[in-house]
Short mmCIF file of C-alpha atoms in Angstrom, two decimals:
data_model
loop_
_atom_site.label_atom_id
_atom_site.label_comp_id
_atom_site.label_asym_id
_atom_site.label_seq_id
_atom_site.Cartn_x
_atom_site.Cartn_y
_atom_site.Cartn_z
CA MET A 3 -234.01 -203.57 -130.79
CA ALA A 4 -233.50 -202.88 -134.50
CA LYS A 5 -233.85 -206.34 -136.32
CA LYS A 6 -230.50 -207.09 -137.89
CA GLU A 7 -230.93 -207.15 -141.72
CA LYS A 8 -229.77 -210.29 -143.17
CA ILE A 9 -226.87 -209.90 -145.97
CA SER A 10 -227.75 -211.70 -148.96
CA GLU A 11 -225.23 -214.49 -150.26
CA GLU A 12 -224.59 -212.39 -153.36
CA ARG A 13 -223.67 -209.10 -151.28
CA LYS A 14 -221.79 -211.46 -148.60
CA LYS A 15 -219.63 -212.82 -151.60
CA LEU A 16 -219.09 -209.27 -152.98
CA ILE A 17 -217.89 -208.10 -149.49
CA GLN A 18 -215.65 -211.11 -149.23
CA GLU A 19 -214.01 -210.21 -152.59
CA PHE A 20 -213.69 -206.63 -151.57
CA ILE A 21 -211.84 -207.70 -148.37
CA LYS A 22 -209.59 -210.15 -150.42
CA ASP A 23 -208.77 -207.99 -153.43
CA ASN A 24 -208.00 -205.01 -151.13
CA GLU A 25 -206.23 -206.99 -148.51
CA ILE A 26 -208.22 -205.41 -145.65
CA LYS A 27 -206.85 -206.00 -142.11
CA ASN A 28 -207.74 -203.02 -140.08
CA VAL A 29 -209.75 -199.94 -140.20
CA THR A 30 -207.28 -197.96 -141.92
CA ASP A 31 -207.39 -200.24 -145.03
CA ILE A 32 -211.02 -199.96 -144.99
CA GLN A 33 -210.80 -195.98 -145.28
CA ASP A 34 -208.11 -196.49 -147.81
CA ALA A 35 -210.30 -198.99 -150.08
CA ILE A 36 -213.40 -196.97 -149.71
CA LYS A 37 -211.44 -193.75 -151.01
CA ASP A 38 -210.20 -195.72 -154.13
CA LEU A 39 -213.88 -197.01 -154.45
CA PHE A 40 -215.31 -193.41 -154.57
CA LYS A 41 -212.53 -192.50 -156.95
CA ASP A 42 -213.19 -195.66 -159.16
CA THR A 43 -216.98 -194.45 -159.15
CA ILE A 44 -216.39 -190.98 -160.27
CA GLN A 45 -214.02 -192.30 -162.69
CA GLU A 46 -216.79 -194.66 -164.09
CA MET A 47 -219.10 -191.75 -164.16
CA LEU A 48 -216.92 -189.54 -166.10
CA ASN A 49 -216.13 -192.54 -168.77
CA ALA A 50 -220.01 -193.15 -169.00
CA GLU A 51 -220.60 -189.34 -169.66
CA LEU A 52 -218.21 -189.48 -172.42
CA THR A 53 -219.70 -192.68 -173.84
CA GLU A 54 -223.19 -190.82 -173.48
CA HIS A 55 -221.82 -187.63 -175.29
CA LEU A 56 -220.53 -189.55 -178.41
CA GLY A 57 -223.19 -192.01 -178.56
CA TYR A 58 -221.34 -195.08 -178.58
CA GLU A 59 -219.22 -197.69 -176.44
CA LYS A 60 -215.52 -197.35 -176.09
CA ASN A 61 -213.72 -199.92 -178.81
CA GLU A 62 -217.04 -199.90 -180.75
CA TYR A 63 -216.41 -198.71 -184.56
CA VAL A 64 -218.75 -196.28 -185.98
CA GLU A 65 -218.32 -195.12 -189.45
CA ASP A 66 -218.14 -191.34 -189.95
CA SER A 67 -219.06 -190.73 -186.37
CA GLY A 68 -217.30 -187.35 -186.61
CA ASN A 69 -215.91 -187.44 -183.00
CA TYR A 70 -213.64 -189.83 -181.39
CA ARG A 71 -211.96 -190.30 -177.82
CA ASN A 72 -208.89 -188.42 -177.47
CA GLY A 73 -206.93 -189.72 -174.38
CA TYR A 74 -207.25 -188.24 -170.92
CA SER A 75 -206.01 -185.16 -168.73
CA LYS A 76 -204.91 -185.87 -165.13
CA LYS A 77 -206.86 -183.66 -162.58
CA THR A 78 -206.44 -183.66 -158.96
CA VAL A 79 -209.48 -182.98 -157.01
CA HIS A 80 -210.34 -182.61 -153.33
CA SER A 81 -212.89 -184.88 -151.68
CA SER A 82 -214.25 -185.87 -148.31
CA GLU A 83 -212.20 -188.92 -148.61
CA GLY A 84 -209.13 -186.87 -149.36
CA ASP A 85 -207.43 -185.77 -152.40
CA ILE A 86 -207.98 -188.05 -155.67
CA GLU A 87 -206.54 -188.03 -158.91
CA LEU A 88 -208.63 -188.56 -161.99
CA ASN A 89 -208.33 -189.30 -165.67
CA VAL A 90 -210.72 -186.82 -167.19
CA PRO A 91 -211.52 -188.42 -170.80
CA ARG A 92 -211.25 -186.03 -173.72
CA ASP A 93 -212.83 -186.19 -177.20
CA ARG A 94 -210.97 -185.01 -180.38
CA GLN A 95 -213.51 -182.14 -180.95
CA GLY A 96 -213.22 -180.76 -177.73
CA THR A 97 -217.10 -180.54 -177.20
CA PHE A 98 -217.29 -182.74 -174.21
CA GLU A 99 -218.39 -181.05 -170.98
CA PRO A 100 -218.17 -183.48 -167.98
CA ILE A 101 -221.00 -182.82 -165.34
CA VAL A 102 -219.97 -184.91 -162.50
CA VAL A 103 -216.61 -183.08 -162.20
CA GLU A 104 -216.74 -179.78 -164.25
CA LYS A 105 -214.13 -178.25 -165.96
CA GLY A 106 -212.12 -176.18 -163.61
CA GLN A 107 -213.72 -177.63 -160.42
CA LYS A 108 -211.16 -178.47 -157.96
CA ASP A 109 -213.50 -179.80 -155.04
CA ILE A 110 -216.16 -182.19 -154.86
CA SER A 111 -216.61 -182.80 -151.35
CA SER A 112 -219.57 -180.91 -151.02
CA ILE A 113 -221.35 -183.31 -153.12
CA GLU A 114 -221.66 -186.05 -150.66
CA GLU A 115 -222.47 -183.52 -147.89
CA LYS A 116 -225.39 -182.18 -150.24
CA ILE A 117 -226.58 -185.91 -150.70
CA ILE A 118 -226.60 -186.86 -146.97
CA ARG A 119 -228.41 -183.59 -146.11
CA MET A 120 -231.03 -184.09 -148.76
CA TYR A 121 -231.45 -188.11 -147.72
CA ALA A 122 -231.82 -186.70 -143.92
CA ARG A 123 -234.70 -184.49 -145.09
CA GLY A 124 -236.50 -187.12 -146.47
CA MET A 125 -235.79 -187.35 -150.30
CA SER A 126 -235.88 -190.53 -152.08
CA ASN A 127 -232.82 -191.66 -154.08
CA GLN A 128 -234.60 -190.96 -157.33
CA ASN A 129 -235.73 -187.40 -155.92
CA ILE A 130 -231.87 -186.82 -155.16
CA TYR A 131 -230.75 -187.93 -158.59
CA GLU A 132 -233.22 -185.31 -159.99
CA GLU A 133 -232.29 -182.65 -157.58
CA MET A 134 -228.43 -182.98 -158.06
CA GLN A 135 -229.01 -182.93 -161.81
CA GLU A 136 -231.26 -179.99 -161.78
CA LEU A 137 -229.73 -177.81 -159.14
CA TYR A 138 -225.96 -178.72 -159.51
CA GLY A 139 -225.68 -180.10 -162.83
CA VAL A 140 -224.32 -183.45 -161.27
CA LYS A 141 -225.52 -186.92 -162.37
CA VAL A 142 -225.47 -188.87 -159.25
CA THR A 143 -227.23 -192.53 -159.80
CA PRO A 144 -229.53 -193.60 -157.09
CA ASP A 145 -227.05 -196.52 -156.27
CA MET A 146 -224.38 -193.71 -155.76
CA VAL A 147 -226.97 -192.16 -153.25
CA THR A 148 -226.97 -195.27 -151.29
CA ALA A 149 -223.27 -195.90 -151.34
CA ILE A 150 -222.81 -192.28 -149.98
CA THR A 151 -225.43 -192.60 -147.36
CA ASP A 152 -224.18 -195.79 -146.00
CA LYS A 153 -221.14 -194.14 -145.15
CA VAL A 154 -223.02 -192.96 -141.98
CA ILE A 155 -223.55 -196.66 -140.96
CA PRO A 156 -220.43 -196.81 -138.71
CA GLU A 157 -221.39 -193.28 -137.10
CA ILE A 158 -225.13 -194.74 -136.34
CA ARG A 159 -223.35 -197.97 -134.62
CA GLU A 160 -221.19 -195.48 -132.45
CA TRP A 161 -224.40 -193.37 -131.64
CA GLN A 162 -226.23 -196.54 -130.68
CA LYS A 163 -223.39 -197.65 -128.43
CA ARG A 164 -222.63 -194.38 -126.70
CA GLN A 165 -222.61 -193.99 -123.17
CA LEU A 166 -225.85 -192.38 -121.25
CA GLU A 167 -226.15 -190.48 -118.22
CA GLU A 168 -226.73 -192.71 -115.02
CA GLN A 169 -230.02 -190.95 -114.27
CA TYR A 170 -232.74 -189.34 -115.93
CA ALA A 171 -235.88 -187.26 -114.49
CA ILE A 172 -238.32 -188.57 -117.04
CA VAL A 173 -238.19 -190.94 -119.91
CA PHE A 174 -240.87 -190.97 -122.55
CA VAL A 175 -241.48 -193.77 -124.88
CA ASP A 176 -243.80 -193.85 -127.99
CA ALA A 177 -243.88 -195.71 -131.24
CA THR A 178 -244.20 -194.24 -134.95
CA TYR A 179 -244.98 -196.61 -137.90
CA PHE A 180 -243.32 -196.44 -141.47
CA SER A 181 -243.85 -198.63 -144.52
CA VAL A 182 -240.89 -200.89 -145.39
CA LYS A 183 -240.37 -203.53 -148.28
CA GLN A 184 -239.08 -206.87 -147.04
CA ASP A 185 -238.71 -210.14 -149.14
CA GLY A 186 -240.56 -208.09 -151.91
CA ILE A 187 -243.66 -207.51 -149.43
CA VAL A 188 -244.32 -203.95 -148.18
CA THR A 189 -245.04 -204.31 -144.39
CA LYS A 190 -245.35 -201.76 -141.44
CA LYS A 191 -242.55 -201.58 -139.23
CA ALA A 192 -242.75 -199.89 -135.83
CA VAL A 193 -240.03 -197.43 -134.72
CA TYR A 194 -240.06 -197.21 -130.99
CA ILE A 195 -238.27 -194.05 -129.68
CA ALA A 196 -237.07 -193.28 -125.96
CA LEU A 197 -236.71 -189.40 -125.35
CA GLY A 198 -234.98 -188.76 -121.95
CA VAL A 199 -235.12 -185.53 -120.08
CA THR A 200 -231.53 -185.22 -118.17
CA MET A 201 -231.60 -184.14 -114.49
CA SER A 202 -230.70 -180.52 -115.76
CA GLY A 203 -233.95 -180.32 -117.80
CA GLU A 204 -232.70 -181.04 -121.25
CA LYS A 205 -234.17 -183.36 -123.74
CA GLU A 206 -231.80 -186.24 -125.31
CA ILE A 207 -232.99 -189.02 -127.56
CA LEU A 208 -231.74 -192.14 -125.93
CA GLY A 209 -232.28 -194.24 -128.95
CA PHE A 210 -234.70 -195.88 -131.47
CA TYR A 211 -235.68 -199.22 -132.09
CA ILE A 212 -237.10 -200.81 -135.33
CA GLY A 213 -239.20 -204.12 -134.70
CA ASP A 214 -242.19 -206.09 -135.78
CA ALA A 215 -244.26 -206.61 -132.35
CA GLU A 216 -244.26 -205.65 -128.97
CA SER A 217 -243.87 -207.70 -125.96
CA ALA A 218 -242.48 -207.90 -122.52
CA LYS A 219 -239.28 -209.45 -123.65
CA TYR A 220 -238.93 -206.97 -126.40
CA TRP A 221 -239.22 -204.09 -123.69
CA CYS A 222 -236.81 -205.86 -121.60
CA ASN A 223 -234.21 -205.78 -124.33
CA ILE A 224 -234.53 -202.38 -124.88
CA LEU A 225 -234.25 -201.15 -121.32
CA ASN A 226 -231.44 -203.76 -120.51
CA GLU A 227 -229.54 -202.08 -123.30
CA LEU A 228 -230.18 -198.64 -121.71
CA ARG A 229 -228.87 -199.85 -118.38
CA ASN A 230 -225.85 -201.42 -120.21
CA ARG A 231 -225.14 -197.95 -121.56
CA GLY A 232 -224.98 -196.51 -118.29
CA VAL A 233 -228.57 -195.70 -117.19
CA LYS A 234 -228.94 -196.70 -113.28
CA ASP A 235 -231.97 -194.94 -112.45
CA ILE A 236 -235.11 -193.32 -114.13
CA LEU A 237 -237.53 -191.27 -111.86
CA ILE A 238 -240.49 -191.31 -113.98
CA LEU A 239 -241.30 -193.36 -117.22
CA CYS A 240 -244.35 -191.75 -119.20
CA ALA A 241 -245.66 -193.73 -122.02
CA ASP A 242 -248.97 -194.97 -123.77
CA GLY A 243 -250.29 -198.57 -122.93
CA LEU A 244 -247.52 -200.21 -124.99
CA LYS A 245 -247.74 -203.96 -124.39
CA GLY A 246 -245.39 -205.46 -121.96
CA LEU A 247 -243.88 -201.94 -120.88
CA LYS A 248 -244.92 -201.72 -117.57
CA ASP A 249 -243.95 -205.39 -116.58
CA ALA A 250 -240.50 -204.55 -118.29
CA ILE A 251 -240.19 -201.78 -116.16
CA GLY A 252 -240.81 -203.36 -112.74
CA ASN A 253 -238.14 -206.03 -113.97
CA ILE A 254 -235.15 -203.72 -115.00
CA PHE A 255 -235.65 -200.62 -113.10
CA PRO A 256 -238.29 -201.49 -110.18
CA MET A 257 -238.03 -198.00 -108.56
CA THR A 258 -239.24 -196.06 -111.66
CA GLU A 259 -242.81 -194.80 -111.42
CA PHE A 260 -244.86 -195.58 -114.32
CA GLN A 261 -246.98 -192.58 -115.55
CA ARG A 262 -249.65 -193.34 -118.34
CA CYS A 263 -249.87 -190.64 -121.03
CA ILE A 264 -253.28 -188.60 -120.18
CA VAL A 265 -253.66 -187.41 -123.75
CA HIS A 266 -253.53 -190.95 -125.11
CA ILE A 267 -256.20 -192.02 -122.47
CA ILE A 268 -258.40 -189.05 -123.76
CA ARG A 269 -258.24 -189.94 -127.24
CA ASN A 270 -258.87 -193.50 -126.51
CA THR A 271 -262.03 -192.47 -124.61
CA LEU A 272 -263.02 -190.21 -127.49
CA GLN A 273 -262.36 -192.63 -130.27
CA TYR A 274 -265.64 -194.59 -130.20
CA VAL A 275 -267.88 -191.84 -129.18
CA SER A 276 -270.17 -190.26 -131.75
CA TYR A 277 -268.98 -186.88 -133.30
CA LYS A 278 -271.86 -184.85 -131.72
CA ASP A 279 -270.97 -185.90 -128.22
CA ARG A 280 -267.29 -185.25 -128.46
CA LYS A 281 -267.03 -181.89 -127.58
CA GLU A 282 -269.02 -182.01 -124.55
CA LEU A 283 -267.35 -185.30 -123.43
CA ALA A 284 -263.68 -183.77 -124.00
CA LYS A 285 -265.01 -180.74 -121.85
CA ASP A 286 -266.35 -183.18 -118.99
CA LEU A 287 -262.76 -185.08 -118.87
CA LYS A 288 -261.03 -181.85 -117.94
CA GLN A 289 -262.79 -182.31 -114.56
CA ILE A 290 -260.46 -185.36 -114.02
CA TYR A 291 -257.23 -184.60 -115.27
CA ARG A 292 -257.30 -180.89 -113.91
CA ALA A 293 -258.59 -181.64 -110.51
CA SER A 294 -256.18 -180.32 -107.89
CA THR A 295 -256.08 -183.85 -105.82
CA GLU A 296 -256.44 -187.57 -106.75
CA GLU A 297 -259.30 -187.72 -104.70
CA ILE A 298 -261.40 -184.84 -106.23
CA ALA A 299 -260.01 -186.46 -109.69
CA TYR A 300 -261.57 -189.90 -108.78
CA ASN A 301 -264.81 -188.52 -107.55
CA ASN A 302 -265.32 -186.44 -110.73
CA LEU A 303 -264.42 -189.56 -112.69
CA MET A 304 -267.25 -191.38 -110.82
CA GLU A 305 -270.02 -188.65 -111.67
CA LEU A 306 -268.94 -188.47 -115.08
CA GLU A 307 -269.33 -192.45 -115.62
CA GLU A 308 -272.91 -192.10 -114.19
CA LYS A 309 -273.65 -189.13 -116.48
CA TRP A 310 -272.60 -190.88 -119.48
CA LYS A 311 -273.84 -194.40 -118.74
CA ALA A 312 -277.11 -193.38 -120.53
CA ARG A 313 -275.31 -192.70 -123.79
CA ARG A 314 -273.17 -195.83 -123.72
CA VAL A 315 -270.04 -194.18 -123.12
CA SER A 316 -267.50 -196.04 -121.23
CA LEU A 317 -264.81 -194.50 -119.13
CA ASP A 318 -263.31 -198.09 -118.21
CA ILE A 319 -259.97 -197.17 -119.46
CA TRP A 320 -259.63 -194.42 -116.67
CA LYS A 321 -260.76 -196.94 -113.77
CA ASP A 322 -258.74 -199.63 -115.17
CA ASN A 323 -255.48 -197.59 -115.40
CA TRP A 324 -256.04 -195.48 -112.55
CA ASP A 325 -252.81 -197.02 -110.37
CA SER A 326 -251.04 -195.36 -113.64
CA ILE A 327 -252.76 -192.13 -113.79
CA GLN A 328 -252.75 -191.10 -110.02
CA PRO A 329 -249.01 -190.25 -109.65
CA PHE A 330 -249.75 -187.30 -112.03
CA PHE A 331 -251.96 -185.64 -109.42
CA LYS A 332 -249.23 -185.48 -106.70
CA TYR A 333 -247.37 -182.90 -108.72
CA GLY A 334 -247.74 -179.06 -109.21
CA PRO A 335 -248.70 -177.39 -112.74
CA GLU A 336 -245.14 -177.04 -113.75
CA THR A 337 -244.38 -180.71 -113.62
CA ARG A 338 -247.85 -181.78 -114.63
CA LYS A 339 -247.34 -179.73 -118.00
CA ILE A 340 -244.34 -181.93 -118.81
CA MET A 341 -246.06 -185.14 -117.78
CA TYR A 342 -249.66 -184.49 -118.98
CA THR A 343 -248.72 -185.68 -122.41
CA THR A 344 -246.00 -187.49 -124.41
CA ASN A 345 -246.26 -184.25 -126.30
CA ALA A 346 -242.53 -183.88 -126.56
CA ILE A 347 -242.10 -187.40 -128.29
CA GLU A 348 -245.32 -187.06 -130.25
CA SER A 349 -243.94 -183.83 -131.58
CA LEU A 350 -240.52 -185.75 -132.27
CA ASN A 351 -242.73 -188.46 -134.22
CA ASN A 352 -244.46 -185.60 -136.26
CA CYS A 353 -241.06 -184.30 -137.10
CA TYR A 354 -239.77 -187.78 -138.33
CA LYS A 355 -242.98 -188.21 -140.28
CA LYS A 356 -242.69 -184.68 -141.95
CA LEU A 357 -239.04 -185.35 -142.65
CA ASN A 358 -239.52 -188.40 -144.34
CA LYS A 359 -242.95 -187.77 -146.19
CA GLY A 360 -241.25 -188.11 -149.50
CA ARG A 361 -240.68 -191.76 -148.98
CA ARG A 362 -243.95 -193.68 -148.95
CA VAL A 363 -242.22 -197.03 -148.69
CA PHE A 364 -238.56 -197.64 -147.79
CA PRO A 365 -236.34 -199.98 -149.72
CA THR A 366 -234.92 -201.84 -146.65
CA VAL A 367 -234.85 -201.56 -143.13
CA GLN A 368 -231.28 -200.26 -143.40
CA SER A 369 -232.62 -197.23 -145.31
CA LEU A 370 -235.19 -196.53 -142.62
CA GLU A 371 -232.45 -196.71 -140.04
CA LYS A 372 -230.36 -194.47 -142.03
CA SER A 373 -233.09 -191.93 -142.32
CA MET A 374 -234.05 -192.14 -138.61
CA TYR A 375 -230.67 -191.40 -137.44
CA LEU A 376 -229.98 -188.43 -140.28
CA SER A 377 -233.49 -187.04 -139.34
CA THR A 378 -232.32 -187.24 -135.69
CA LYS A 379 -229.40 -185.28 -136.08
CA ILE A 380 -231.56 -182.37 -137.97
CA ILE A 381 -234.08 -182.31 -135.41
CA THR A 382 -231.92 -182.09 -132.55
CA GLU A 383 -229.88 -179.14 -133.78
CA LYS A 384 -232.39 -177.02 -132.38
CA TRP A 385 -232.77 -178.31 -128.82
CA THR A 386 -230.32 -175.70 -127.22
CA SER A 387 -232.36 -174.86 -124.01
CA ARG A 388 -234.08 -177.03 -121.15
CA TYR A 389 -237.69 -176.99 -120.10
CA PRO A 390 -238.70 -173.81 -118.56
CA ASN A 391 -239.10 -173.39 -114.82
CA TRP A 392 -236.95 -176.63 -114.64
CA GLY A 393 -235.93 -175.54 -111.11
CA VAL A 394 -239.37 -175.87 -109.71
CA THR A 395 -239.71 -179.15 -111.25
CA ILE A 396 -236.44 -180.75 -110.00
CA SER A 397 -237.26 -179.37 -106.57
CA GLU A 398 -240.62 -181.11 -106.88
CA LEU A 399 -239.05 -184.36 -107.73
CA HIS A 400 -236.77 -183.98 -104.96
CA THR A 401 -239.49 -183.95 -102.46
CA PHE A 402 -240.95 -187.20 -103.85
CA PHE A 403 -237.76 -188.99 -104.63
CA PRO A 404 -235.39 -187.48 -101.69
CA ASP A 405 -233.05 -190.79 -101.59
CA ARG A 406 -232.52 -191.06 -105.21
CA PHE A 407 -230.48 -187.74 -105.97
CA GLU A 408 -229.12 -184.46 -104.34
CA ILE A 409 -229.78 -181.08 -105.46
CA SER A 410 -226.62 -179.14 -105.93
#
């Protein structure tokens, strides 16, 4: 579960003042207050632009400046918060050209959409400021970017609480890591992602969870949340050897079959092998995971262990986890292709990394959460079809789990 970020006393005081000043009592009041805040922000940006244009503050006397403030012109523009009325400042010489709301511009709603899209694609607040100024001639401060992207937080909360399907054929779980500044120190935060395959063969991101360390209690909290959101049964759960996960599955979903990711085991086997031996060993390991039956696979494992013993290569990880590997061998090639690897979720993690490569360090946990959610929306836009040959897979799953679901 993502750790709730502590609100500073200063920010808490500002929120309390905001609620009091705007007499907020319900959601409508909040929306109206945000609209006013957006309007006031744009107004301040217009005033600041004129100050920069003239070179001196309002009410500041400058002898022989050559140009002066000359009142305001009322202007109504359309925004994502609705129509707002602005007072566009003027100068006496008529040389002031506002940037944030240009002359003749009546619609500024696209500004927020562009900013959120840029944020979702991994651009930092500073990069967005520079991009908006260069491409659109709009000056948007990094703080304004934060204020605009903060609007997705209620949407994130709704997404995190949404109801899930009662049953999933397969669920993949894996972790990816990002650097986050916390209390002035840059630390690594693990983001655990649960990717489900529905009974109709479609992929769905069930949730992501930002945490510090793994444990059985940690995974119990995540699995309990999935259950509280409507999940009653998971046929197969595929994962690496995440600490405490197997025990948590046994407690929350005792009928779920746990399958260790074959690719992770291969990588762990090759990790400490000399470079000159890796290619040969990788080829030999295929004799295990490509075997037609579990018996043949285990016999091949024993033979390979004897062969590689002289070169001090350990295959203990295969033997120690055989109970979580052996379910793999009872399935046919179509289902094996899905279960063989957590490739689906690793590909997902790579997309998250690629989209966020512009952010080496996230300033807060909340900024990481916003980025993960917006990236998720971009990634899942392309998920429009189910796994190929899913009919074969679902028939095979029904053979091994006949009492768990019916084929319609």
